Amino acid sequence: MSSTFGTLFRVSTFGESHGPAVGVIVDGMPPGLEVKEEAIQFELDRRRPGQSAITTQRKEADAVEILSGVYEGKSLGAPIAMLVRNTDMRSKDYDALKEVFRPGHADYATFAKYGVRDHRGGGRSSGRETVGRVAAGALAKAALATVGVTVVGGTVRVGNTEAHDRDWPQVELNPVRCPDADAAQLMQVLIEKVRDEKDSVGGVIELVARGVPAGWGDPTMDKLDARLAAAMLSIPATKGVEIGGGFAMTALRGSQTNDVFDGERYATNFAGGISGGISNGNEIVVRVAVRPATSIGKPQTMAKQKGGTETVTIEGRHDPCICPRVVPVGEAMMAITLCDAWLHQRAIRGGDR
Amino acid sequence: MSSTFGTLFRVSTFGESHGPAVGVIVDGMPPGLEVKEEAIQFELDRRRPGQSAITTQRKEADAVEILSGVYEGKSLGAPIAMLVRNTDMRSKDYDALKEVFRPGHADYATFAKYGVRDHRGGGRSSGRETVGRVAAGALAKAALATVGVTVVGGTVRVGNTEAHDRDWPQVELNPVRCPDADAAQLMQVLIEKVRDEKDSVGGVIELVARGVPAGWGDPTMDKLDARLAAAMLSIPATKGVEIGGGFAMTALRGSQTNDVFDGERYATNFAGGISGGISNGNEIVVRVAVRPATSIGKPQTMAKQKGGTETVTIEGRHDPCICPRVVPVGEAMMAITLCDAWLHQRAIRGGDR
Amino acid sequence: MSSTFGTLFRVSTFGESHGPAVGVIVDGMPPGLEVKEEAIQFELDRRRPGQSAITTQRKEADAVEILSGVYEGKSLGAPIAMLVRNTDMRSKDYDALKEVFRPGHADYATFAKYGVRDHRGGGRSSGRETVGRVAAGALAKAALATVGVTVVGGTVRVGNTEAHDRDWPQVELNPVRCPDADAAQLMQVLIEKVRDEKDSVGGVIELVARGVPAGWGDPTMDKLDARLAAAMLSIPATKGVEIGGGFAMTALRGSQTNDVFDGERYATNFAGGISGGISNGNEIVVRVAVRPATSIGKPQTMAKQKGGTETVTIEGRHDPCICPRVVPVGEAMMAITLCDAWLHQRAIRGGDR
Amino acid sequence: MSSTFGTLFRVSTFGESHGPAVGVIVDGMPPGLEVKEEAIQFELDRRRPGQSAITTQRKEADAVEILSGVYEGKSLGAPIAMLVRNTDMRSKDYDALKEVFRPGHADYATFAKYGVRDHRGGGRSSGRETVGRVAAGALAKAALATVGVTVVGGTVRVGNTEAHDRDWPQVELNPVRCPDADAAQLMQVLIEKVRDEKDSVGGVIELVARGVPAGWGDPTMDKLDARLAAAMLSIPATKGVEIGGGFAMTALRGSQTNDVFDGERYATNFAGGISGGISNGNEIVVRVAVRPATSIGKPQTMAKQKGGTETVTIEGRHDPCICPRVVPVGEAMMAITLCDAWLHQRAIRGGDR
């Protein structure tokens, strides 16, 4: 159990929500690749709080500093450490929570695990830990781009409102990050309503990788499905993941869901681009269930550390729907997972085939 | 990428469907625990082909031999190697498949990955690889039992037929392994119909772990959700996984899905027993989407290795619904995952708390 | 802590000296390579007891069976499991040792670690565990040969008798496996004398890898020196390792030991082929200190499990000097280490450069 | 291959000699332990350049900043990131080295490996990378202290001058860090002579761990000897390691080197506290061969990146004997290795036995 994801492209995050900083080490970035601080900052800005009316109003510049592994704009093959200082912490907001365990949060489980905890903002369990993942994901995206692989993502459901289109360029044009402009409007209305009720609502995000050649992944324990599932359910607030046809496919027949392949093209994509754990050349499609954010502004019953319960209202600034901010994290984790699989395939075959 | 799952309780399988044998090494079984060959054989018999009218009729005794790590009936703390010889292989059935890639199967992806493959029965990608997992899972179950943790599982959906009860002792009383006797009958009728059509149908299995204390898991990359998701989607034919409220929860509000805890009991279990990646003391509940088996008896269009397509009917003995046989594999992978998390928590806290 | 060595070329051994079998899984053998059972058996025969008058007279055929990962004589890219049955065990010889801890052996430490032990022949701590390493090493040698890398080894010191020549083909022509024919004779006389005294004597083995291109290894934690040192000191009875100039170099000046390189050739090899943890294109040279075998036929004072001491003479068949049999194990571990480093470099650079 | 050491107590360094900073993440520090910045700074000051007349005169404050994992002076069980900014870099000194490969250094091997390099001060291969190790080692020492384990170290040979005493408190009283006051004076004279000749000289350091209970380590691949050997030879400028009797023992007989144990005490310590890879309750004793520093002020022949050779004098500030500064690094790596073994043993036995 550790804070590291990946074995050849290794991403290790550190930092608590209300500590001095959060950050990441990426160990395994191939050498000689261009590393642009702007590209990293661009992804961090997509994850940043306060970016729109429907995200938390915590203000963090989230300015990244590269500490190592890059020389004259190129990766050295050495660990790339990246640092983001915490600035707008308002730890006082959390004073009332020092001795209680918030429902839905990791407070009680964390205390049971370690016997000690930093109650301010969830400490290590805060969504703020994903800053490091997004920075690392920017590097993974840059590395994958050199072999023609791209990753896109968006919010495809909020509450019961579903996106029908997959018009990916729409994603950065609406605050919900929905690839369907019409659905985006309905989703936004719903999120604003939920926000005004001091509540939160869940949703589903979808991630797609294009250009992945057949052959990445593994047939058994490290199936690409398994690695992607681990990547996704390591993101805070996620409680489900499906590949390709996913749960819907369970109601169908094999004669419907066996994707017919003519050697170049697939007629369907129930497999979500992964057959027997190995990429099959089709688009890789993953959907992730994002639960309603556990931080809400309503009064809630909380267990006290010393026994008994108490009704507490959590001050602080919350996200009514976390999906728009989970999208860049999901993309990052998908890119990281694929980058790791790519390097493994290079080890196995001795080249980029 | 490897054939190993786990870091402290490490399970490494080997073997192809039509090779001499399949098996597993379990490295990390705590020392001094009773190891009963019968308990391992019992689990293997639950996974075995030919066990009922609705599973494949391939006949394998699947008799396990313990090769190491056990002395006078007790684990030594050394690797426990277990071997199952393949016997009823009928490799001839696969001659027609030597030069084609079956739709839905890993054939093409495997060839793209390795440049070489054993076409007989799917080789390493065969469900037969799970023999080793089930044997390892029997050890994990035995180890967990010493700290009061048990794992149960069953088929809770086939096609569109859902189980409503969770009467777990029912599971071994019907061939579908459904915890709802009434639903089991409907499921069986459906599976027989599908079998007679030489087709297959998907379903959902559910796995429940009881007795897991709060504190197992990790807050970030190795969240218990993530580890369980990886475990589940490493099982052949799975394409989705959800924890607790899962996808259904995405349509709800935080005020509904934040499980209220009074310090001893939870009012609800939307978190599926895991908060922020760490067990919270509640039952751990996982559901897995099992796709319709890709092996079907209908004629299908297949890509030829040398280009072009061909219509081929796959001889061989197929499972019309793989769910009943995935249940013991799912239980095994859940037990293995929990055993690993348990040992990690012992390292962190220095004892079984 | 585990029974596995390597991360991309992973070797996992199993088996106790007096259990049913010993063996190994090799996970990560590149696909499409020729795998010859004779080549594996050849290496096992070099390690086998009873091969000459100066090794233990335990008789083991050590016949290897390949259980998986090979199809039509080629590696599939899947785990290759190999099994050797134990046959000539004479466990009775060890009855007197059930309740005592032999000096020099791992008996007491093992019992302290696990609280349980298989006292027969040292169980897992027996030199017999190296059967699996040697089988795995044969695969590593075959894989390395495809990129022009070879590994040789020999005994270069026994007691105070040193080899001066490095005439490697001599190694298989004398029972000491010494690359210096004259020294071999003196060593043999010494070993026979020690054997007749029911004692044992230590020595040094040297291992050389040729053809390793510059660029394998890592600059920090996984320096190639570090990996080789771990590989060597994981072999039973070893207590020291040095690379290139090693300990002797500590008495010299930098102006003497900085190997001058003209871009093609090195004037000297104090670095032993590894600069800053990375292969530099020169021969890789490793020497390993092998202690006198702890199993001797003289009466010895032993601690009793229940307290107090007792004088016991260990029956059984001992090696007066273990060096000749450590040579193939050392070669195997060197080949395994290099194979792992090679695959890592393929991942980093995307090809065999 | 990575910049990480350890599996349960994981130490990951980052940073180049002439980049913005060096540092480390320690993932796996047990929760609830006191973490004192002064204790970390104390160890860094022992490693710091410019601390005496016989070390390099590069001036680095090496002030540590803790970025995460500590709250109110206690470890949280989360990753502890520590940062040290580089300040006195004088990169200009290295301009002459941009296109040549220094003899003895990793320059050529690094370029062969990555195809790109930061030539300034050796980049990642600089001894400066060990800053992170020493900071991590301070945490490991603090953790081990809670179970009564301490680590000491010193220089026991420089050139041909050997220490005879092991009066450990002497170590911090002389600039050579020698545990023998008389030998220290001779060593100092030798080092000053070598310094004045613009040359360097090698030596041996010895590390001792006290209070390690029997039972830490592993019987096969992860023998404690193997882990310690990897730890030591991952330190820059080391080329040999021996445990207990080491190389000297190879000239002796088993009847001499089998340490007799009466159940409480050992008569001798040829095993160096480790039997069959597992700690046996005796002091753990490790010696490390440190080569003469490759950075010297004499003119040297260097290969040019574009072919041919050139005679170059390396400007910069060098250590005439690196041993005094390797001592704290060696202690750190020993403490890290033992901490990892301790946590593994907790996982295996469920408590601190």
PDB file of N, CA, C and O in Angstrom, chain B residues 255-282:
ATOM      1  N   SER B 255     -26.675  14.334   0.548  1.00  0.00           N
ATOM      2  CA  SER B 255     -27.433  14.226   1.802  1.00  0.00           C
ATOM      3  C   SER B 255     -28.101  12.858   1.941  1.00  0.00           C
ATOM      4  O   SER B 255     -28.467  12.451   3.031  1.00  0.00           O
ATOM      5  N   GLN B 256     -28.237  12.148   0.809  1.00  0.00           N
ATOM      6  CA  GLN B 256     -28.799  10.795   0.870  1.00  0.00           C
ATOM      7  C   GLN B 256     -27.717   9.727   1.035  1.00  0.00           C
ATOM      8  O   GLN B 256     -27.942   8.695   1.648  1.00  0.00           O
ATOM      9  N   THR B 257     -26.545   9.970   0.429  1.00  0.00           N
ATOM     10  CA  THR B 257     -25.556   8.895   0.313  1.00  0.00           C
ATOM     11  C   THR B 257     -24.431   8.978   1.336  1.00  0.00           C
ATOM     12  O   THR B 257     -23.584   8.083   1.392  1.00  0.00           O
ATOM     13  N   ASN B 258     -24.400  10.047   2.140  1.00  0.00           N
ATOM     14  CA  ASN B 258     -23.416  10.102   3.223  1.00  0.00           C
ATOM     15  C   ASN B 258     -23.874   9.177   4.351  1.00  0.00           C
ATOM     16  O   ASN B 258     -24.805   9.502   5.086  1.00  0.00           O
ATOM     17  N   ASP B 259     -23.227   8.033   4.473  1.00  0.00           N
ATOM     18  CA  ASP B 259     -23.644   7.046   5.479  1.00  0.00           C
ATOM     19  C   ASP B 259     -23.461   7.597   6.886  1.00  0.00           C
ATOM     20  O   ASP B 259     -22.336   7.893   7.304  1.00  0.00           O
ATOM     21  N   VAL B 260     -24.551   7.692   7.615  1.00  0.00           N
ATOM     22  CA  VAL B 260     -24.456   8.199   8.985  1.00  0.00           C
ATOM     23  C   VAL B 260     -23.972   7.099   9.919  1.00  0.00           C
ATOM     24  O   VAL B 260     -24.443   5.965   9.860  1.00  0.00           O
ATOM     25  N   PHE B 261     -23.018   7.456  10.760  1.00  0.00           N
ATOM     26  CA  PHE B 261     -22.329   6.499  11.633  1.00  0.00           C
ATOM     27  C   PHE B 261     -22.456   7.015  13.059  1.00  0.00           C
ATOM     28  O   PHE B 261     -22.201   8.199  13.303  1.00  0.00           O
ATOM     29  N   ASP B 262     -22.851   6.149  13.981  1.00  0.00           N
ATOM     30  CA  ASP B 262     -22.995   6.623  15.363  1.00  0.00           C
ATOM     31  C   ASP B 262     -21.825   6.174  16.235  1.00  0.00           C
ATOM     32  O   ASP B 262     -21.916   6.167  17.456  1.00  0.00           O
ATOM     33  N   GLY B 263     -20.740   5.758  15.589  1.00  0.00           N
ATOM     34  CA  GLY B 263     -19.568   5.308  16.345  1.00  0.00           C
ATOM     35  C   GLY B 263     -19.516   3.798  16.441  1.00  0.00           C
ATOM     36  O   GLY B 263     -18.472   3.213  16.709  1.00  0.00           O
ATOM     37  N   GLU B 264     -20.668   3.149  16.185  1.00  0.00           N
ATOM     38  CA  GLU B 264     -20.701   1.684  16.233  1.00  0.00           C
ATOM     39  C   GLU B 264     -21.357   1.080  14.997  1.00  0.00           C
ATOM     40  O   GLU B 264     -20.994  -0.002  14.558  1.00  0.00           O
ATOM     41  N   ARG B 265     -22.339   1.767  14.492  1.00  0.00           N
ATOM     42  CA  ARG B 265     -23.155   1.210  13.439  1.00  0.00           C
ATOM     43  C   ARG B 265     -23.359   2.252  12.340  1.00  0.00           C
ATOM     44  O   ARG B 265     -23.383   3.450  12.635  1.00  0.00           O
ATOM     45  N   TYR B 266     -23.510   1.776  11.127  1.00  0.00           N
ATOM     46  CA  TYR B 266     -23.852   2.660  10.012  1.00  0.00           C
ATOM     47  C   TYR B 266     -25.331   2.507   9.693  1.00  0.00           C
ATOM     48  O   TYR B 266     -25.844   1.385   9.674  1.00  0.00           O
ATOM     49  N   ALA B 267     -25.993   3.624   9.410  1.00  0.00           N
ATOM     50  CA  ALA B 267     -27.407   3.562   9.043  1.00  0.00           C
ATOM     51  C   ALA B 267     -27.582   3.022   7.627  1.00  0.00           C
ATOM     52  O   ALA B 267     -28.570   2.354   7.325  1.00  0.00           O
ATOM     53  N   THR B 268     -26.633   3.312   6.768  1.00  0.00           N
ATOM     54  CA  THR B 268     -26.687   2.860   5.370  1.00  0.00           C
ATOM     55  C   THR B 268     -25.293   2.393   4.966  1.00  0.00           C
ATOM     56  O   THR B 268     -24.354   2.510   5.751  1.00  0.00           O
ATOM     57  N   ASN B 269     -25.181   1.887   3.730  1.00  0.00           N
ATOM     58  CA  ASN B 269     -23.860   1.431   3.264  1.00  0.00           C
ATOM     59  C   ASN B 269     -23.611   1.801   1.806  1.00  0.00           C
ATOM     60  O   ASN B 269     -23.243   0.967   0.987  1.00  0.00           O
ATOM     61  N   PHE B 270     -23.828   3.077   1.488  1.00  0.00           N
ATOM     62  CA  PHE B 270     -23.537   3.535   0.133  1.00  0.00           C
ATOM     63  C   PHE B 270     -22.045   3.430  -0.171  1.00  0.00           C
ATOM     64  O   PHE B 270     -21.648   3.251  -1.316  1.00  0.00           O
ATOM     65  N   ALA B 271     -21.225   3.556   0.854  1.00  0.00           N
ATOM     66  CA  ALA B 271     -19.776   3.501   0.646  1.00  0.00           C
ATOM     67  C   ALA B 271     -19.288   2.079   0.396  1.00  0.00           C
ATOM     68  O   ALA B 271     -18.128   1.867   0.055  1.00  0.00           O
ATOM     69  N   GLY B 272     -20.166   1.094   0.606  1.00  0.00           N
ATOM     70  CA  GLY B 272     -19.740  -0.290   0.401  1.00  0.00           C
ATOM     71  C   GLY B 272     -18.632  -0.698   1.352  1.00  0.00           C
ATOM     72  O   GLY B 272     -17.799  -1.538   1.037  1.00  0.00           O
ATOM     73  N   GLY B 273     -18.630  -0.095   2.538  1.00  0.00           N
ATOM     74  CA  GLY B 273     -17.661  -0.502   3.549  1.00  0.00           C
ATOM     75  C   GLY B 273     -16.293   0.132   3.412  1.00  0.00           C
ATOM     76  O   GLY B 273     -15.376  -0.207   4.168  1.00  0.00           O
ATOM     77  N   ILE B 274     -16.151   1.054   2.480  1.00  0.00           N
ATOM     78  CA  ILE B 274     -14.836   1.674   2.255  1.00  0.00           C
ATOM     79  C   ILE B 274     -14.992   3.193   2.143  1.00  0.00           C
ATOM     80  O   ILE B 274     -15.679   3.686   1.252  1.00  0.00           O
ATOM     81  N   SER B 275     -14.382   3.928   3.052  1.00  0.00           N
ATOM     82  CA  SER B 275     -14.435   5.393   3.023  1.00  0.00           C
ATOM     83  C   SER B 275     -13.054   5.946   2.714  1.00  0.00           C
ATOM     84  O   SER B 275     -12.097   5.675   3.445  1.00  0.00           O
ATOM     85  N   GLY B 276     -12.960   6.719   1.661  1.00  0.00           N
ATOM     86  CA  GLY B 276     -11.663   7.305   1.299  1.00  0.00           C
ATOM     87  C   GLY B 276     -10.602   6.254   1.072  1.00  0.00           C
ATOM     88  O   GLY B 276      -9.417   6.487   1.321  1.00  0.00           O
ATOM     89  N   GLY B 277     -11.018   5.073   0.633  1.00  0.00           N
ATOM     90  CA  GLY B 277     -10.067   4.026   0.295  1.00  0.00           C
ATOM     91  C   GLY B 277      -9.723   3.088   1.438  1.00  0.00           C
ATOM     92  O   GLY B 277      -8.977   2.121   1.255  1.00  0.00           O
ATOM     93  N   ILE B 278     -10.288   3.367   2.627  1.00  0.00           N
ATOM     94  CA  ILE B 278      -9.950   2.592   3.829  1.00  0.00           C
ATOM     95  C   ILE B 278     -11.224   1.940   4.365  1.00  0.00           C
ATOM     96  O   ILE B 278     -12.277   2.586   4.409  1.00  0.00           O
ATOM     97  N   SER B 279     -11.126   0.685   4.771  1.00  0.00           N
ATOM     98  CA  SER B 279     -12.308   0.003   5.303  1.00  0.00           C
ATOM     99  C   SER B 279     -12.837   0.776   6.501  1.00  0.00           C
ATOM    100  O   SER B 279     -12.066   1.300   7.309  1.00  0.00           O
ATOM    101  N   ASN B 280     -14.171   0.846   6.601  1.00  0.00           N
ATOM    102  CA  ASN B 280     -14.763   1.643   7.686  1.00  0.00           C
ATOM    103  C   ASN B 280     -15.497   0.802   8.719  1.00  0.00           C
ATOM    104  O   ASN B 280     -16.211   1.339   9.568  1.00  0.00           O
ATOM    105  N   GLY B 281     -15.348  -0.524   8.628  1.00  0.00           N
ATOM    106  CA  GLY B 281     -15.975  -1.397   9.613  1.00  0.00           C
ATOM    107  C   GLY B 281     -17.303  -1.964   9.152  1.00  0.00           C
ATOM    108  O   GLY B 281     -17.829  -2.902   9.770  1.00  0.00           O
ATOM    109  N   ASN B 282     -17.859  -1.414   8.099  1.00  0.00           N
ATOM    110  CA  ASN B 282     -19.106  -1.915   7.538  1.00  0.00           C
ATOM    111  C   ASN B 282     -18.806  -3.093   6.596  1.00  0.00           C
ATOM    112  O   ASN B 282     -17.649  -3.329   6.257  1.00  0.00           O
TER     113      ASN B 282
END
